mmCIF file of C-alpha atoms and ligand atoms in Angstrom:
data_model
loop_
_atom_site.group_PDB
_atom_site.id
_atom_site.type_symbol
_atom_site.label_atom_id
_atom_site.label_comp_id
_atom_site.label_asym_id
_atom_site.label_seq_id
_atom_site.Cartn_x
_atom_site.Cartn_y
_atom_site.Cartn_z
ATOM 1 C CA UNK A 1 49.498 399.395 176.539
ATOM 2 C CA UNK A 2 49.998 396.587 173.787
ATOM 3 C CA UNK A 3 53.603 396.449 174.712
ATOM 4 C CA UNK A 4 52.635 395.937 178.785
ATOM 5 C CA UNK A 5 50.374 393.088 177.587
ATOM 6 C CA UNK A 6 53.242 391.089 175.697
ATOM 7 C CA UNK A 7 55.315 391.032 178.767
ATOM 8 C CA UNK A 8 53.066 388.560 179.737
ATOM 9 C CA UNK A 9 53.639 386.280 177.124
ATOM 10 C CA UNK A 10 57.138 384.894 177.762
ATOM 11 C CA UNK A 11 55.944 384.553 181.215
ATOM 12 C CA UNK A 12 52.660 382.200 180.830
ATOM 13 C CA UNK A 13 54.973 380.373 177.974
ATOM 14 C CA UNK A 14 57.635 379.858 180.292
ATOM 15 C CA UNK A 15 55.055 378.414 183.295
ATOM 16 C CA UNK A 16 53.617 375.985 180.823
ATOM 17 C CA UNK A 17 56.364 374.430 180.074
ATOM 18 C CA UNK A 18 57.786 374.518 183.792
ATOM 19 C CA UNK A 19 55.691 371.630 184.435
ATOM 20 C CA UNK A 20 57.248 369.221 181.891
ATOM 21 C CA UNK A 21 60.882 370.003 183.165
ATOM 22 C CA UNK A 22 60.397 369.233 186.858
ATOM 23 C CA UNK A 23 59.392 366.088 186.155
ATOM 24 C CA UNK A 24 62.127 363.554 187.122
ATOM 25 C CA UNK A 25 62.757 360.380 184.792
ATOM 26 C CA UNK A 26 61.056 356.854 185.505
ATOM 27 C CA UNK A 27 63.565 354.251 186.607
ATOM 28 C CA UNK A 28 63.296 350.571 186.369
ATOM 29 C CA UNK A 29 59.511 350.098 185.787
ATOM 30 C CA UNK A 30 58.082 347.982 183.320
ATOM 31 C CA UNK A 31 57.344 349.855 180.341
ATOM 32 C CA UNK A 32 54.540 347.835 179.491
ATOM 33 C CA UNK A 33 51.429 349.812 177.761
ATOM 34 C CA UNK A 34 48.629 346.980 178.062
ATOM 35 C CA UNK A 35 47.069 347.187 175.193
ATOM 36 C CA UNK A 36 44.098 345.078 174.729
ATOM 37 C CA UNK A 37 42.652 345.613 171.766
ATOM 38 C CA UNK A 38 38.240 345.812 172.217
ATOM 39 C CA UNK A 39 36.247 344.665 169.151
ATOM 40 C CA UNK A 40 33.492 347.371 168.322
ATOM 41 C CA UNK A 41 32.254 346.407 164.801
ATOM 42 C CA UNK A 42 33.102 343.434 162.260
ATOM 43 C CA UNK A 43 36.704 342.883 162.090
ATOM 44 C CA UNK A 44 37.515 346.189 163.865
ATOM 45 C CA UNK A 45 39.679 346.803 167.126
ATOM 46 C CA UNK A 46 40.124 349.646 169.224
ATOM 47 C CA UNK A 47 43.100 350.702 171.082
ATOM 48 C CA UNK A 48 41.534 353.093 173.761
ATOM 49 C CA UNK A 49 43.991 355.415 175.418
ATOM 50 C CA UNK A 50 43.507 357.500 178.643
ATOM 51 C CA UNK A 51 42.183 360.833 178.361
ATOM 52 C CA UNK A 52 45.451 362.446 179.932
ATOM 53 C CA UNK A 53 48.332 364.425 178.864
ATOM 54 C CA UNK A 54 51.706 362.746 178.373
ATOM 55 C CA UNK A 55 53.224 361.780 181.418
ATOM 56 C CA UNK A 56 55.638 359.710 182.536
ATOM 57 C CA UNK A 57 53.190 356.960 183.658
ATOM 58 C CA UNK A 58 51.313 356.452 180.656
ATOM 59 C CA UNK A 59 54.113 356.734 178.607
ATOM 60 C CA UNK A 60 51.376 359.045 176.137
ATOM 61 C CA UNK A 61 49.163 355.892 175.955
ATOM 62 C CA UNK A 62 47.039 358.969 175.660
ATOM 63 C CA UNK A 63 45.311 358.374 172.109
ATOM 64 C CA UNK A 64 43.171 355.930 170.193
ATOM 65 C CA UNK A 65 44.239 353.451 167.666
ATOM 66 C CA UNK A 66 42.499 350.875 165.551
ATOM 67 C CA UNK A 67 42.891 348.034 163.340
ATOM 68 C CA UNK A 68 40.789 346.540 160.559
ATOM 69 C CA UNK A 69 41.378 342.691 159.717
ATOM 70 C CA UNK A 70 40.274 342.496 156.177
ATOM 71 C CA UNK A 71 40.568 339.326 154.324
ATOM 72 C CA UNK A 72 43.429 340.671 152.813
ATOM 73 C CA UNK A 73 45.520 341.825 155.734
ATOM 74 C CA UNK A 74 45.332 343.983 158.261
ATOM 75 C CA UNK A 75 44.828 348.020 157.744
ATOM 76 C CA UNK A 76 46.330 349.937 161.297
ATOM 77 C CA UNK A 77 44.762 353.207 161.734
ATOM 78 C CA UNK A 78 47.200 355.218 163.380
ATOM 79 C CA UNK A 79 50.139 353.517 165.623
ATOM 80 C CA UNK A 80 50.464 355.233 168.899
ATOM 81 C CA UNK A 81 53.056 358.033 170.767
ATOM 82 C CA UNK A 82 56.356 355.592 170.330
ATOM 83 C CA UNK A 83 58.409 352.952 168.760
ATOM 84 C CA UNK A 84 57.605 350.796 172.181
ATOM 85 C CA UNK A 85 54.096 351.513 171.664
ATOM 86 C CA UNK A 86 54.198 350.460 168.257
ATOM 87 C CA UNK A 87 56.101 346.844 168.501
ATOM 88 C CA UNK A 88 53.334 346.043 171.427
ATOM 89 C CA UNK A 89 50.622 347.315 169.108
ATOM 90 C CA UNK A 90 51.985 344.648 166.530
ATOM 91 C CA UNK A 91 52.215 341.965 169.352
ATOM 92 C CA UNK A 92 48.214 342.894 170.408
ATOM 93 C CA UNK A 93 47.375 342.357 166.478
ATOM 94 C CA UNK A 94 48.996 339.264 166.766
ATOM 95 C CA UNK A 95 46.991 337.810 169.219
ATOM 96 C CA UNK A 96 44.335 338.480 167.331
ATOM 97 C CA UNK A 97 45.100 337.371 163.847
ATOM 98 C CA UNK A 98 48.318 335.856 162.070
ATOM 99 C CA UNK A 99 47.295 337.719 158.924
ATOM 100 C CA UNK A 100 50.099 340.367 158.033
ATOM 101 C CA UNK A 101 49.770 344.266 158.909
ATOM 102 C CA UNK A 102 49.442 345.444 154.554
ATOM 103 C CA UNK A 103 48.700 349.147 154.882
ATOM 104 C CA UNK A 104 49.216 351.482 157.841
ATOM 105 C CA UNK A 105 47.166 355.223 157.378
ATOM 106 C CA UNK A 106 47.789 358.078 159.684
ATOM 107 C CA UNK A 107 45.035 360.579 160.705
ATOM 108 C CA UNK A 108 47.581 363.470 160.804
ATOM 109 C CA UNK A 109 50.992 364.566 161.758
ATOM 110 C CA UNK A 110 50.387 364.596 165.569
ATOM 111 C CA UNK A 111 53.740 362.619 167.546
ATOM 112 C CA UNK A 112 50.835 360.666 169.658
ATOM 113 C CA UNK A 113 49.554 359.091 166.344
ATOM 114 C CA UNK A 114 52.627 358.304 164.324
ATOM 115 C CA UNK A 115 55.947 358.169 166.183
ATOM 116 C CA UNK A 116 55.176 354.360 166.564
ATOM 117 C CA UNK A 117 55.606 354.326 163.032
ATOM 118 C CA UNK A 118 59.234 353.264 162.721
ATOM 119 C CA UNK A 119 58.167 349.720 164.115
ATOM 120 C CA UNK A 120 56.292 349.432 161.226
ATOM 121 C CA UNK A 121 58.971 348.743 158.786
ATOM 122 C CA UNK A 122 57.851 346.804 155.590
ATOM 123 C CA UNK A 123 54.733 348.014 155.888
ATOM 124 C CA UNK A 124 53.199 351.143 153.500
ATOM 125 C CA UNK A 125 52.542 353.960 155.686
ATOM 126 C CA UNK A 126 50.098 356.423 153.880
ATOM 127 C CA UNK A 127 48.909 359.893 154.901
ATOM 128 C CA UNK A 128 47.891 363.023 153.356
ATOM 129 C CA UNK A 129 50.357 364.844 151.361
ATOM 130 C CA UNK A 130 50.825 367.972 153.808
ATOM 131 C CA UNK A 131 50.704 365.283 156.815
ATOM 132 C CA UNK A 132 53.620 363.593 155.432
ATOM 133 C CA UNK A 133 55.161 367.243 154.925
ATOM 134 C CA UNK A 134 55.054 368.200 158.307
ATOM 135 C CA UNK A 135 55.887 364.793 159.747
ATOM 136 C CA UNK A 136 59.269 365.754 158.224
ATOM 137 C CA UNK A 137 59.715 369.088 159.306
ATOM 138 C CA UNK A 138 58.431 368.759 162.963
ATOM 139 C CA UNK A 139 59.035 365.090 163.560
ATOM 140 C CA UNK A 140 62.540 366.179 165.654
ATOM 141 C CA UNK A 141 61.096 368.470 167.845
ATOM 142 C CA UNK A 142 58.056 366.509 168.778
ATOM 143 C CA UNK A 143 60.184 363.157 169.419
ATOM 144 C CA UNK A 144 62.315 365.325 171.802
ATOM 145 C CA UNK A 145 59.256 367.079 173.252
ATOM 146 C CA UNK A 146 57.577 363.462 173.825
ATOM 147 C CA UNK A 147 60.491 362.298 175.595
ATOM 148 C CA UNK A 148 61.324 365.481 177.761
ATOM 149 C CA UNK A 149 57.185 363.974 178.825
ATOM 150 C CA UNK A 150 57.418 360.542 178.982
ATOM 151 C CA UNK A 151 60.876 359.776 179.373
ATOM 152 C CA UNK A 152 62.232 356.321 178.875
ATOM 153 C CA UNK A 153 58.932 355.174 177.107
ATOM 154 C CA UNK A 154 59.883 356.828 173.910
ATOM 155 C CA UNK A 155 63.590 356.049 174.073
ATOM 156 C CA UNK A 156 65.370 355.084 170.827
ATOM 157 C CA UNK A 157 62.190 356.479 168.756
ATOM 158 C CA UNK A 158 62.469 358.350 165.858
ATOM 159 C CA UNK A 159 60.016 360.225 163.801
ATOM 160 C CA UNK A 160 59.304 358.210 160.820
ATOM 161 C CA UNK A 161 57.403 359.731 158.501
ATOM 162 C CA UNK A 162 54.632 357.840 155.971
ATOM 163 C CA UNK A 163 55.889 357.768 152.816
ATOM 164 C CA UNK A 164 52.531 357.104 150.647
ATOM 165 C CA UNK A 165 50.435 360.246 149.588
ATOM 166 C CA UNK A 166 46.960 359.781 149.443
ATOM 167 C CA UNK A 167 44.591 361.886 148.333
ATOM 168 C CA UNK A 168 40.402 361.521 149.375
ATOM 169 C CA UNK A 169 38.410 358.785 147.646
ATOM 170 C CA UNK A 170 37.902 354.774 147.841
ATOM 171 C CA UNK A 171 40.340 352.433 148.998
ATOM 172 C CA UNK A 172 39.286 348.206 148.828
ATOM 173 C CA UNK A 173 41.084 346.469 151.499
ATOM 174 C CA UNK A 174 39.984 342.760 150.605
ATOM 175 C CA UNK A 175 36.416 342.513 151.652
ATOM 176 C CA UNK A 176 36.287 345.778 152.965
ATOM 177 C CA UNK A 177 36.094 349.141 151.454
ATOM 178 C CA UNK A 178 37.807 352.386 152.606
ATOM 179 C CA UNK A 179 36.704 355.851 151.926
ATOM 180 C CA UNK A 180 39.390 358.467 152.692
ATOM 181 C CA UNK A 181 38.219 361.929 153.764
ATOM 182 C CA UNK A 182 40.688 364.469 153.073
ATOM 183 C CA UNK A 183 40.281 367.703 155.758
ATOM 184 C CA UNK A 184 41.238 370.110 158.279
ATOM 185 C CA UNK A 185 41.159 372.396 160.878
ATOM 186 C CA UNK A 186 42.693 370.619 164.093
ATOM 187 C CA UNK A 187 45.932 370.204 161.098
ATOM 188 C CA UNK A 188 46.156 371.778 157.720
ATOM 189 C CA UNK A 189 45.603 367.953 157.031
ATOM 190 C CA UNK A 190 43.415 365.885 158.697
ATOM 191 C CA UNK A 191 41.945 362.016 157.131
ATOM 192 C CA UNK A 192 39.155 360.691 158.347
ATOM 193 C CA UNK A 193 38.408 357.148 157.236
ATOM 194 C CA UNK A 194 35.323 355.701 156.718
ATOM 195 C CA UNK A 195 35.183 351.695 156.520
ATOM 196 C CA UNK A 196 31.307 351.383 153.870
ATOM 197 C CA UNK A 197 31.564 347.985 155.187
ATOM 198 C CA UNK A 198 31.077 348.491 159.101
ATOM 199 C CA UNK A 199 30.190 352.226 159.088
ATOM 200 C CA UNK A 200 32.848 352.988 161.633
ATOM 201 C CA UNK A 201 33.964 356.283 160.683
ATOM 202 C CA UNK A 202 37.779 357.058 162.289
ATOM 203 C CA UNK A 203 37.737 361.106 162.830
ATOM 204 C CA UNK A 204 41.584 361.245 164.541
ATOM 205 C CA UNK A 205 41.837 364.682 166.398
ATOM 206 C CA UNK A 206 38.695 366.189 164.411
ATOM 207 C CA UNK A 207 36.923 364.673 167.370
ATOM 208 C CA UNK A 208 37.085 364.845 171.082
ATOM 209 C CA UNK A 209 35.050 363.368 173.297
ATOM 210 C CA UNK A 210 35.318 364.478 177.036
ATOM 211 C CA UNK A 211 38.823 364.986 176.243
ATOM 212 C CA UNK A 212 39.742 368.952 175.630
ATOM 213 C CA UNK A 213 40.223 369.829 172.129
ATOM 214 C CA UNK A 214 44.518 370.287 171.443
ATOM 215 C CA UNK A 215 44.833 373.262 169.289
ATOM 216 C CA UNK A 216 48.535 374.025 168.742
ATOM 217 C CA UNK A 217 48.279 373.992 164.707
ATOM 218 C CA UNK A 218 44.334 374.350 164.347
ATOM 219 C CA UNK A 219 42.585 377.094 162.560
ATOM 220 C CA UNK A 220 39.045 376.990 164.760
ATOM 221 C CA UNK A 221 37.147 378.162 161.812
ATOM 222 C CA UNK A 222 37.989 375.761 159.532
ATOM 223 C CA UNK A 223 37.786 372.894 162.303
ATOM 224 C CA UNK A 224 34.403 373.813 162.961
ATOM 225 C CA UNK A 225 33.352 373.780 158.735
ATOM 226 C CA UNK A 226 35.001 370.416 158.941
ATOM 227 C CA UNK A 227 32.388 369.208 161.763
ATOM 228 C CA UNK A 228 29.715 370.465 160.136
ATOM 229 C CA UNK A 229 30.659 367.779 157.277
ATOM 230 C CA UNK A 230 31.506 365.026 159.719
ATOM 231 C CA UNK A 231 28.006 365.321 161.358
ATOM 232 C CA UNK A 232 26.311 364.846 158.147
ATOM 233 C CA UNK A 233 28.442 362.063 157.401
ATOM 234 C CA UNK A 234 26.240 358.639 157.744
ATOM 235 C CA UNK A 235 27.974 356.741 161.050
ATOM 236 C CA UNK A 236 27.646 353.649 162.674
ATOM 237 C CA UNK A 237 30.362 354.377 164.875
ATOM 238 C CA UNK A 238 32.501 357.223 165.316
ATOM 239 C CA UNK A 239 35.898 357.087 167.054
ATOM 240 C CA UNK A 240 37.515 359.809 168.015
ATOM 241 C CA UNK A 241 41.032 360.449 168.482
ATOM 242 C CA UNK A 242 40.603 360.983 172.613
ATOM 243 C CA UNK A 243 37.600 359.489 174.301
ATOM 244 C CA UNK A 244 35.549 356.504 173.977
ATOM 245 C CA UNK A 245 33.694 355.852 170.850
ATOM 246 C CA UNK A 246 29.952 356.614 170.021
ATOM 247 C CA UNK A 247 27.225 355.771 168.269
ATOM 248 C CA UNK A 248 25.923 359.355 168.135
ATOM 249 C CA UNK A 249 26.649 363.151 167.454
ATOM 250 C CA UNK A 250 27.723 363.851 170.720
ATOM 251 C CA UNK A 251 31.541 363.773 170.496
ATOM 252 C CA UNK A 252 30.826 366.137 167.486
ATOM 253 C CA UNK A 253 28.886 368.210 169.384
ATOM 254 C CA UNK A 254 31.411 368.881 172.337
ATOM 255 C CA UNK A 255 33.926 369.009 169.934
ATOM 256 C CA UNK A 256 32.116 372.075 168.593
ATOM 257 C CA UNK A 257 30.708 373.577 171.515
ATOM 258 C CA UNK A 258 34.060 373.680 173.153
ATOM 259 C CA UNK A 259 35.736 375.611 170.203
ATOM 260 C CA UNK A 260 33.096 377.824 169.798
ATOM 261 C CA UNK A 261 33.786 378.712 173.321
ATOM 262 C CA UNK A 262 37.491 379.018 172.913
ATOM 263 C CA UNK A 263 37.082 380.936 169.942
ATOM 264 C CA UNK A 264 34.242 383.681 171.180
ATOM 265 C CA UNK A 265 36.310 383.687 174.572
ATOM 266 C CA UNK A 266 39.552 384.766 172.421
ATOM 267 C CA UNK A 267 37.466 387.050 170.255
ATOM 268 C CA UNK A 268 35.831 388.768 173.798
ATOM 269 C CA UNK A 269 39.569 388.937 175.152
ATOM 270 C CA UNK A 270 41.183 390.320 172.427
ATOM 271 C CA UNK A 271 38.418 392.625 171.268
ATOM 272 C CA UNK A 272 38.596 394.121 175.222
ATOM 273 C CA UNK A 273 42.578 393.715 175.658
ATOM 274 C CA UNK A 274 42.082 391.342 178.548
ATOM 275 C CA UNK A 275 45.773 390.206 179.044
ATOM 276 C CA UNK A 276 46.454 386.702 178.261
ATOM 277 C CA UNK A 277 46.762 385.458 182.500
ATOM 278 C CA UNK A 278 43.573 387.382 183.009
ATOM 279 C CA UNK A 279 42.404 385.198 179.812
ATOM 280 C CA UNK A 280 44.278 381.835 180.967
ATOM 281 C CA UNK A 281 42.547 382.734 184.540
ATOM 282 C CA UNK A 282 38.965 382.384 183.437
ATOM 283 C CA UNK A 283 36.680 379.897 185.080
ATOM 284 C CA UNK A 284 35.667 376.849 182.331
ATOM 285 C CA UNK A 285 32.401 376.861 181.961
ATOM 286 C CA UNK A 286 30.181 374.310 183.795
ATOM 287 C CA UNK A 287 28.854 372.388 180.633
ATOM 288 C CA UNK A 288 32.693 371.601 180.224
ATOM 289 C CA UNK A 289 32.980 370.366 183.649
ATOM 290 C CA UNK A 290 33.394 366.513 182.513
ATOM 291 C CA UNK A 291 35.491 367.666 179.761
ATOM 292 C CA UNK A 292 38.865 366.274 180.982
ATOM 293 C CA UNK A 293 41.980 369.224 180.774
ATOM 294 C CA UNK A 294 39.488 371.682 179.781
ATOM 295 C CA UNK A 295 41.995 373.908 182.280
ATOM 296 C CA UNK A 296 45.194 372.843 180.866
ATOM 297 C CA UNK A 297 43.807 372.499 177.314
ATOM 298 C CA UNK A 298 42.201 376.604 177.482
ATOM 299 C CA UNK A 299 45.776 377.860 178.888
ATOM 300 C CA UNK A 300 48.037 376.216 176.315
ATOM 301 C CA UNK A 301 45.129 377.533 173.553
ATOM 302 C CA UNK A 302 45.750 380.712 175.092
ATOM 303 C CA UNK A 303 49.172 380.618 174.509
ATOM 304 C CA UNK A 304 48.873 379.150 170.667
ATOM 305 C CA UNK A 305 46.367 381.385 169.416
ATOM 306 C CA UNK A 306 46.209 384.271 171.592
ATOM 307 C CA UNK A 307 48.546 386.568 169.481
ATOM 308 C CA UNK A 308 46.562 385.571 165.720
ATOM 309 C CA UNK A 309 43.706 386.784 167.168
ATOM 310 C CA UNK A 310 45.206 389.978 168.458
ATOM 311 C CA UNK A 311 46.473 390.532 164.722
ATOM 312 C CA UNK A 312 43.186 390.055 163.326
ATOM 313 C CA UNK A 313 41.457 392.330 166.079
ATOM 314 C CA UNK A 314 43.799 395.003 165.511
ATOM 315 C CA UNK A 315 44.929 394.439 161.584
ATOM 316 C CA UNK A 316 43.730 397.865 159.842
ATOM 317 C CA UNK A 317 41.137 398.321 158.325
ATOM 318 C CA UNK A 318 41.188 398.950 154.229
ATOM 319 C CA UNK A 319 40.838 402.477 153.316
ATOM 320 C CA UNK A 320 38.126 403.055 151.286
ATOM 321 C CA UNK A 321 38.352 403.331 147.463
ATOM 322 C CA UNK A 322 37.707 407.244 146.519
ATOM 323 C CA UNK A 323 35.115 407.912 144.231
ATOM 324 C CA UNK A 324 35.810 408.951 140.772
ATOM 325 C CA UNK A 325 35.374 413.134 140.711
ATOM 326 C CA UNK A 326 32.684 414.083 139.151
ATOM 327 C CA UNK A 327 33.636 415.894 135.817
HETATM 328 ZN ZN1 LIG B 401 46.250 365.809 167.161
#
């Protein structure tokens, strides 16, 4: 019966993927991303992406990036899908202030948050240890993966990874001070960044906010320990990494509620040896009806995570120690 069910596998993988291959190339538009930076706190700018996938449209103007203008130079969080995506970022900055970019930190290792990177040069780009460790050894595929999505968008970028470990604790950026929050769950490494001055607290891809959760290197349970910690960290503002900004718990709370569900429905599925298209097939639940690509989101979770929780479901129990005999 098991082997029946993995037949399915290779199928559901392969119509996944089917839709980024059909998708023919953008000719002769202007690749411009129009990035207009909004001011939500003291010396703080959002770049607010669309809650979509990568396509060839919004050349994976997908995500959220920010900058802080401290009065000792600018700190970027995060710098967008693509080298493109990066130069404009710099132009938008520009516009704003002439004071230089001095630090650039990425959330975590995710092509939509760093490949814009490389336009960066001159600039220390920090991250967490194991961020900057699998910036290097996945940076390839995701560059060709982006580009197989967006086409000519990300032409001529390259994965460049950050190059300054940091570790959690207290950063001062002129008159404003940084607290790095080393954690995970959506990543084996994910920073948060917490500015004391304005209480905008950046939580990258910890948070979603009526954008589906992306789980292809997450470990739910330790995701949703890592919530727990966000929530009872003080906030003016939180930004997530998809989805407008809040003032509140709620992005928190969908964040978690959505897991939980994609978790127990896994659990359920695996537990009952529903197949994976049966699985992939299931309705989304109506409180995740404004979620944007719950759908899409559930099916490529599906794919990701299906099989670990088949392990664990059937992984053997430990015999039991025998008892000393009795003399
Ligand atoms: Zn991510």
């Amino acid at each position: 019966m098991k082997i029946v069910r993995w037949l399915h596998i290779p199928f559901v993988l392969v119509a996944l993927c089917l839709g980024f291959a059909t998708i023919p190339a953008a000719q002769g538009q202007e690749l411009d991303y129009g990035l207009k930076p909004q001011k939500v706190a003291e010396n703080t700018w959002l770049l607010i992406g669309r809650n979509e996938d990568f396509t060839l449209k919004n050349g994976g103007n997908i995500v959220n990036t920010g900058f802080i203008v401290t009065s000792a130079g600018v700190v970027v969080i995060d710098t967008g899908p693509s080298r493109l995506y990066g130069e404009q970022m710099l132009r938008a900055i520009a516009k704003i202030t002439d004071k230089p970019v001095i630090k650039v930190f990425n959330t975590h290792h995710h092509p939509d948050h760093y490949l814009g990177n490389q336009s960066f040069a001159g600039v220390k780009i920090a991250a967490l240890a194991e961020t900057i460790r699998e910036q290097i050894s996945d940076g390839g595929a995701f560059t060709d993966n982006v580009y197989r999505m967006s086409g000519d968008w990300i032409k001529g970028t390259e994965s460049t990874p950050a190059k300054e470990p940091v570790q959690a604790g207290r950063q001062q950026f002129g008159d404003h001070e940084l607290e790095l929050l080393s954690l995970h769950g959506h990543t084996s490494a994910d920073m948060a960044i917490l500015d004391h001055r304005t209480g905008v607290l950046f939580a990258g891809d910890l948070v979603f906010h009526d954008r589906a959760a992306t789980t292809p290197h997450a470990v739910i349970q330790h995701w949703l320990a890592t919530l727990d910690r966000l929530e009872n960290t003080p906030f003016q503002l939180l930004v997530p990494g998809h989805g407008a900004p809040v003032t509140d718990q709620r992005a928190i709370r969908q964040t978690r509620d959505y897991l939980l569900w994609v978790d127990r429905a896994m659990r359920e599925a695996t537990t009952s040896g529903e197949e994976m298209a049966e699985l992939i097939a299931r309705p989304i639940p109506a409180e995740f009806a404004g979620i944007a690509l719950a759908a899409e989101e559930f099916a490529r979770s599906v794919a990701h995570l299906y099989r670990r929780y088949e392990a664990e479901t059937f992984k053997p129990t430990p015999k039991p120690t025998p008892k000393p005999t009795a003399r």
